[in-house]
Amino acid sequence: MRSNLIKILLIAVSLYAIIYPFITEPPEKPEPVEVPEVIVEIPEVELPEQPLHDVQLPDFAFIKDIATKKKTFFDFIKPHVEAENKVILQQRASIEIALMMLQFDESLSDVQIERVETIFQLYKIDQEEITVQSLKLALDRVDIIPKELALMQAANESAWGTSRFARIGLNFFGQWCYRTGCGMIPKRRADEAAHEVAAFKSVRASVTSYFRNINTHDAYRELRTVRAQLRADKKEITATALTPGLMSYSERGQDYIEELNDMIRHNKAYFDEE
């Protein structure tokens, strides 16, 4: 009798175990815990802009002594300015000889004609024939720029060689160009503007472009007129005599001229050093 009772209990327990999951409510699932999203901002690293040339420039920004910086800058730029003026004087001599020959009714040689035509092309003298008049016009354009003026404009426009345009594009004179890809896009250029700041492969190319700009652009006709008058009066062509003709070089106008004149006066000691 007792064994039967045990069997009945075991059967009851087994049945209860089987039906238990169906007669009890499942435990409530815990509410999900919201984990705040953590956003880690990785700052963009601006890579240094690579130079558009192979020239090894002095690190003008690293030079803290002002006198040393100025001397280093002038020593770097001055040979190119002097070399350009030397070439211009040679070109001018070719024009003067041709002019003298025509005034004496002498014919130019083929070599002279070719040389003069090349100069006309370089200085944008649109004349079909080589005449006394066209040669006189050429003499107004084919002339030197005082080294003091060129050096001071280079220092002013390039912040003594430290500007982005000087370091990356060897542009020491702030010259613009208007063909896509001809230079560097200014970071603060207006949306509607299309100009770029010209880039050069050599310092000499930068200097030559500056000289051509001054000697050919209509904006600097007054400078060339003053220079020609100084020539006619057999007077020295000085930097401060020509600065008023650069009014269009900067939007600062007269303030720019006065600043250049001050720089020329304050740096006179550096100009005559050999």
CSV table of C-alpha atoms in Angstrom, one decimal:
chain,number,residue,atom,x,y,z
A,1,MET,CA,0.0,0.0,0.0
A,2,ARG,CA,2.8,2.3,0.9
A,3,SER,CA,4.7,1.6,-2.4
A,4,ASN,CA,1.5,2.5,-4.3
A,5,LEU,CA,1.3,5.8,-2.5
A,6,ILE,CA,5.0,6.6,-3.4
A,7,LYS,CA,4.3,5.7,-7.1
A,8,ILE,CA,1.3,8.0,-7.1
A,9,LEU,CA,3.4,10.9,-5.6
A,10,LEU,CA,6.1,10.4,-8.1
A,11,ILE,CA,3.6,10.4,-11.0
A,12,ALA,CA,2.0,13.6,-9.5
A,13,VAL,CA,5.4,15.3,-9.3
A,14,SER,CA,6.3,14.4,-12.8
A,15,LEU,CA,3.0,15.6,-14.2
A,16,TYR,CA,3.4,18.9,-12.3
A,17,ALA,CA,6.9,19.4,-13.7
A,18,ILE,CA,5.5,18.9,-17.2
A,19,ILE,CA,2.6,21.3,-16.9
A,20,TYR,CA,4.3,23.9,-14.7
A,21,PRO,CA,5.6,26.1,-17.5
A,22,PHE,CA,2.1,26.2,-19.0
A,23,ILE,CA,0.3,27.2,-15.8
A,24,THR,CA,2.7,29.9,-14.6
A,25,GLU,CA,3.3,33.4,-16.1
A,26,PRO,CA,6.8,34.0,-17.5
A,27,PRO,CA,8.9,36.4,-15.5
A,28,GLU,CA,8.9,40.0,-16.8
A,29,LYS,CA,11.8,41.0,-19.0
A,30,PRO,CA,13.8,43.8,-17.5
A,31,GLU,CA,13.5,47.2,-19.2
A,32,PRO,CA,16.3,47.8,-21.7
A,33,VAL,CA,18.9,50.3,-20.4
A,34,GLU,CA,19.6,53.2,-22.8
A,35,VAL,CA,23.3,53.7,-23.3
A,36,PRO,CA,24.1,57.2,-24.5
A,37,GLU,CA,25.9,57.3,-27.8
A,38,VAL,CA,29.4,58.7,-27.4
A,39,ILE,CA,30.6,60.6,-30.5
A,40,VAL,CA,34.3,61.2,-30.6
A,41,GLU,CA,35.3,64.0,-32.9
A,42,ILE,CA,38.6,63.5,-34.6
A,43,PRO,CA,40.1,66.9,-35.5
A,44,GLU,CA,41.1,67.3,-39.2
A,45,VAL,CA,44.8,67.6,-39.6
A,46,GLU,CA,45.6,70.1,-42.3
A,47,LEU,CA,48.6,68.9,-44.2
A,48,PRO,CA,51.2,71.5,-45.0
A,49,GLU,CA,50.8,73.0,-48.5
A,50,GLN,CA,53.5,71.7,-50.7
A,51,PRO,CA,55.7,74.2,-52.7
A,52,LEU,CA,55.0,74.5,-56.4
A,53,HIS,CA,58.8,74.8,-57.1
A,54,ASP,CA,62.1,73.2,-56.3
A,55,VAL,CA,63.9,76.3,-55.0
A,56,GLN,CA,65.4,76.1,-51.5
A,57,LEU,CA,64.3,79.2,-49.8
A,58,PRO,CA,65.8,80.7,-46.7
A,59,ASP,CA,63.5,80.3,-43.7
A,60,PHE,CA,62.7,84.0,-43.4
A,61,ALA,CA,60.1,83.4,-40.7
A,62,PHE,CA,62.7,81.6,-38.5
A,63,ILE,CA,65.0,84.6,-38.5
A,64,LYS,CA,64.1,86.7,-35.4
A,65,ASP,CA,66.7,89.4,-35.6
A,66,ILE,CA,65.2,92.1,-37.8
A,67,ALA,CA,68.5,93.4,-39.3
A,68,THR,CA,69.6,89.8,-40.1
A,69,LYS,CA,66.2,89.0,-41.7
A,70,LYS,CA,66.3,92.1,-43.9
A,71,LYS,CA,69.9,91.5,-45.0
A,72,THR,CA,69.1,87.9,-45.8
A,73,PHE,CA,66.0,88.9,-47.8
A,74,PHE,CA,67.9,91.6,-49.8
A,75,ASP,CA,70.8,89.3,-50.5
A,76,PHE,CA,68.4,86.7,-51.8
A,77,ILE,CA,66.4,88.9,-54.1
A,78,LYS,CA,68.8,91.7,-55.1
A,79,PRO,CA,70.9,89.6,-57.6
A,80,HIS,CA,67.8,88.7,-59.6
A,81,VAL,CA,66.7,92.4,-59.7
A,82,GLU,CA,70.2,93.6,-60.8
A,83,ALA,CA,70.4,90.8,-63.4
A,84,GLU,CA,67.0,91.9,-64.9
A,85,ASN,CA,68.0,95.5,-65.0
A,86,LYS,CA,71.2,94.5,-66.8
A,87,VAL,CA,69.2,92.6,-69.5
A,88,ILE,CA,66.9,95.6,-69.9
A,89,LEU,CA,69.8,98.0,-70.4
A,90,GLN,CA,71.1,95.7,-73.2
A,91,GLN,CA,67.7,95.6,-74.8
A,92,ARG,CA,67.5,99.4,-74.5
A,93,ALA,CA,70.9,99.8,-76.2
A,94,SER,CA,69.7,97.7,-79.1
A,95,ILE,CA,66.7,100.0,-79.5
A,96,GLU,CA,68.8,103.2,-79.2
A,97,ILE,CA,71.2,102.0,-81.9
A,98,ALA,CA,68.4,101.1,-84.2
A,99,LEU,CA,66.8,104.5,-83.6
A,100,MET,CA,70.0,106.3,-84.3
A,101,MET,CA,70.5,104.4,-87.5
A,102,LEU,CA,67.0,105.2,-88.8
A,103,GLN,CA,67.4,108.9,-87.9
A,104,PHE,CA,70.5,108.9,-90.1
A,105,ASP,CA,68.6,107.0,-92.9
A,106,GLU,CA,70.7,103.8,-92.4
A,107,SER,CA,69.1,100.4,-92.9
A,108,LEU,CA,69.0,97.9,-90.1
A,109,SER,CA,70.6,94.5,-90.6
A,110,ASP,CA,68.5,91.3,-90.5
A,111,VAL,CA,69.9,90.5,-87.1
A,112,GLN,CA,68.9,93.9,-85.8
A,113,ILE,CA,65.4,93.6,-87.2
A,114,GLU,CA,65.0,90.2,-85.5
A,115,ARG,CA,66.3,91.5,-82.2
A,116,VAL,CA,64.0,94.6,-82.3
A,117,GLU,CA,61.0,92.6,-83.2
A,118,THR,CA,61.6,90.2,-80.3
A,119,ILE,CA,61.8,93.2,-77.9
A,120,PHE,CA,58.6,94.6,-79.4
A,121,GLN,CA,56.9,91.4,-78.7
A,122,LEU,CA,58.2,91.1,-75.1
A,123,TYR,CA,57.1,94.6,-74.3
A,124,LYS,CA,53.7,94.4,-76.1
A,125,ILE,CA,54.5,97.1,-78.7
A,126,ASP,CA,51.9,96.5,-81.4
A,127,GLN,CA,53.6,98.1,-84.4
A,128,GLU,CA,53.7,96.5,-87.8
A,129,GLU,CA,56.9,98.4,-88.9
A,130,ILE,CA,60.1,99.4,-87.1
A,131,THR,CA,60.0,103.2,-87.4
A,132,VAL,CA,61.5,106.1,-85.5
A,133,GLN,CA,58.1,106.5,-83.7
A,134,SER,CA,57.8,102.9,-82.7
A,135,LEU,CA,61.4,102.8,-81.4
A,136,LYS,CA,60.7,105.9,-79.3
A,137,LEU,CA,57.6,104.2,-77.9
A,138,ALA,CA,59.7,101.2,-77.1
A,139,LEU,CA,62.2,103.3,-75.2
A,140,ASP,CA,59.4,104.4,-72.8
A,141,ARG,CA,58.8,100.8,-71.9
A,142,VAL,CA,62.3,99.2,-72.2
A,143,ASP,CA,63.9,100.8,-69.1
A,144,ILE,CA,65.1,99.9,-65.7
A,145,ILE,CA,63.2,99.9,-62.4
A,146,PRO,CA,65.4,101.1,-59.5
A,147,LYS,CA,66.5,98.2,-57.4
A,148,GLU,CA,65.4,100.1,-54.3
A,149,LEU,CA,61.8,100.2,-55.6
A,150,ALA,CA,61.8,96.6,-56.7
A,151,LEU,CA,63.2,95.4,-53.4
A,152,MET,CA,60.8,97.4,-51.3
A,153,GLN,CA,57.8,96.2,-53.3
A,154,ALA,CA,59.1,92.6,-52.9
A,155,ALA,CA,59.5,93.0,-49.1
A,156,ASN,CA,56.1,94.7,-48.8
A,157,GLU,CA,54.1,92.3,-50.9
A,158,SER,CA,55.7,89.1,-49.5
A,159,ALA,CA,56.0,90.2,-45.8
A,160,TRP,CA,59.7,89.8,-46.1
A,161,GLY,CA,59.5,86.5,-47.8
A,162,THR,CA,57.2,84.9,-45.3
A,163,SER,CA,53.8,85.0,-47.1
A,164,ARG,CA,52.1,81.9,-48.4
A,165,PHE,CA,52.4,83.1,-52.0
A,166,ALA,CA,56.2,83.7,-51.7
A,167,ARG,CA,56.9,80.4,-50.0
A,168,ILE,CA,54.6,78.2,-52.1
A,169,GLY,CA,54.7,80.0,-55.5
A,170,LEU,CA,57.8,82.2,-55.4
A,171,ASN,CA,55.5,85.1,-55.9
A,172,PHE,CA,57.2,88.0,-54.1
A,173,PHE,CA,55.3,90.8,-55.8
A,174,GLY,CA,51.6,89.8,-55.3
A,175,GLN,CA,51.0,89.3,-59.0
A,176,TRP,CA,47.7,88.0,-60.2
A,177,CYS,CA,46.8,85.7,-63.2
A,178,TYR,CA,43.5,84.9,-64.7
A,179,ARG,CA,43.9,81.4,-66.3
A,180,THR,CA,42.5,78.5,-64.3
A,181,GLY,CA,45.4,76.6,-62.7
A,182,CYS,CA,47.9,79.4,-63.3
A,183,GLY,CA,48.7,79.8,-59.6
A,184,MET,CA,47.2,79.7,-56.1
A,185,ILE,CA,43.6,80.5,-55.1
A,186,PRO,CA,43.5,83.1,-52.4
A,187,LYS,CA,41.8,81.7,-49.3
A,188,ARG,CA,39.7,84.9,-48.9
A,189,ARG,CA,38.9,85.3,-52.6
A,190,ALA,CA,35.3,86.6,-53.2
A,191,ASP,CA,32.9,84.0,-54.6
A,192,GLU,CA,32.5,85.9,-57.9
A,193,ALA,CA,36.2,86.5,-58.3
A,194,ALA,CA,38.2,84.4,-60.9
A,195,HIS,CA,41.7,85.5,-60.4
A,196,GLU,CA,44.6,83.4,-58.9
A,197,VAL,CA,47.9,84.5,-57.5
A,198,ALA,CA,50.6,83.6,-60.0
A,199,ALA,CA,53.1,80.8,-59.2
A,200,PHE,CA,56.6,80.7,-60.6
A,201,LYS,CA,59.2,78.0,-60.9
A,202,SER,CA,62.1,80.3,-60.2
A,203,VAL,CA,62.8,83.5,-58.4
A,204,ARG,CA,64.1,85.1,-61.6
A,205,ALA,CA,60.9,84.3,-63.4
A,206,SER,CA,59.0,86.0,-60.6
A,207,VAL,CA,61.2,89.1,-60.9
A,208,THR,CA,61.0,89.2,-64.7
A,209,SER,CA,57.2,89.0,-64.6
A,210,TYR,CA,57.1,91.9,-62.2
A,211,PHE,CA,59.4,94.0,-64.4
A,212,ARG,CA,57.3,93.2,-67.5
A,213,ASN,CA,54.1,94.1,-65.6
A,214,ILE,CA,55.4,97.6,-64.6
A,215,ASN,CA,56.8,98.2,-68.1
A,216,THR,CA,53.8,97.2,-70.1
A,217,HIS,CA,50.5,97.5,-68.2
A,218,ASP,CA,48.4,100.6,-68.8
A,219,ALA,CA,47.9,101.0,-65.1
A,220,TYR,CA,51.6,102.1,-64.8
A,221,ARG,CA,51.7,104.4,-67.8
A,222,GLU,CA,52.3,107.4,-65.4
A,223,LEU,CA,55.3,105.7,-63.9
A,224,ARG,CA,56.8,105.2,-67.4
A,225,THR,CA,56.1,108.8,-68.4
A,226,VAL,CA,57.9,110.2,-65.3
A,227,ARG,CA,60.8,107.8,-66.0
A,228,ALA,CA,61.0,108.9,-69.6
A,229,GLN,CA,61.0,112.6,-68.5
A,230,LEU,CA,63.9,111.9,-66.1
A,231,ARG,CA,65.8,110.3,-69.0
A,232,ALA,CA,65.1,113.3,-71.2
A,233,ASP,CA,66.3,115.7,-68.5
A,234,LYS,CA,69.4,113.5,-67.9
A,235,LYS,CA,68.4,113.1,-64.2
A,236,GLU,CA,68.7,110.0,-62.0
A,237,ILE,CA,65.8,107.6,-62.0
A,238,THR,CA,65.1,107.2,-58.3
A,239,ALA,CA,62.7,105.0,-56.5
A,240,THR,CA,60.7,107.7,-54.8
A,241,ALA,CA,60.3,109.6,-58.0
A,242,LEU,CA,58.5,106.6,-59.5
A,243,THR,CA,56.3,105.5,-56.5
A,244,PRO,CA,53.4,107.9,-57.3
A,245,GLY,CA,53.0,105.9,-60.6
A,246,LEU,CA,52.1,102.8,-58.5
A,247,MET,CA,48.8,104.1,-57.3
A,248,SER,CA,47.0,101.2,-59.0
A,249,TYR,CA,49.3,98.5,-57.6
A,250,SER,CA,47.3,98.3,-54.4
A,251,GLU,CA,43.8,99.1,-53.4
A,252,ARG,CA,45.3,101.0,-50.5
A,253,GLY,CA,46.2,103.8,-53.0
A,254,GLN,CA,48.0,106.7,-51.4
A,255,ASP,CA,48.6,104.9,-48.2
A,256,TYR,CA,50.5,102.2,-50.1
A,257,ILE,CA,52.7,104.9,-51.8
A,258,GLU,CA,53.5,106.5,-48.5
A,259,GLU,CA,54.4,103.2,-47.0
A,260,LEU,CA,56.7,102.3,-49.8
A,261,ASN,CA,58.5,105.7,-49.5
A,262,ASP,CA,58.9,105.2,-45.8
A,263,MET,CA,60.4,101.7,-46.4
A,264,ILE,CA,62.8,103.0,-49.0
A,265,ARG,CA,64.0,105.7,-46.6
A,266,HIS,CA,64.3,103.4,-43.6
A,267,ASN,CA,66.2,100.7,-45.5
A,268,LYS,CA,68.6,102.8,-47.5
A,269,ALA,CA,71.6,101.4,-45.6
A,270,TYR,CA,71.0,97.9,-47.2
A,271,PHE,CA,70.7,99.0,-50.8
A,272,ASP,CA,74.3,100.0,-51.4
A,273,GLU,CA,75.9,97.0,-49.7
A,274,GLU,CA,77.9,94.8,-52.1
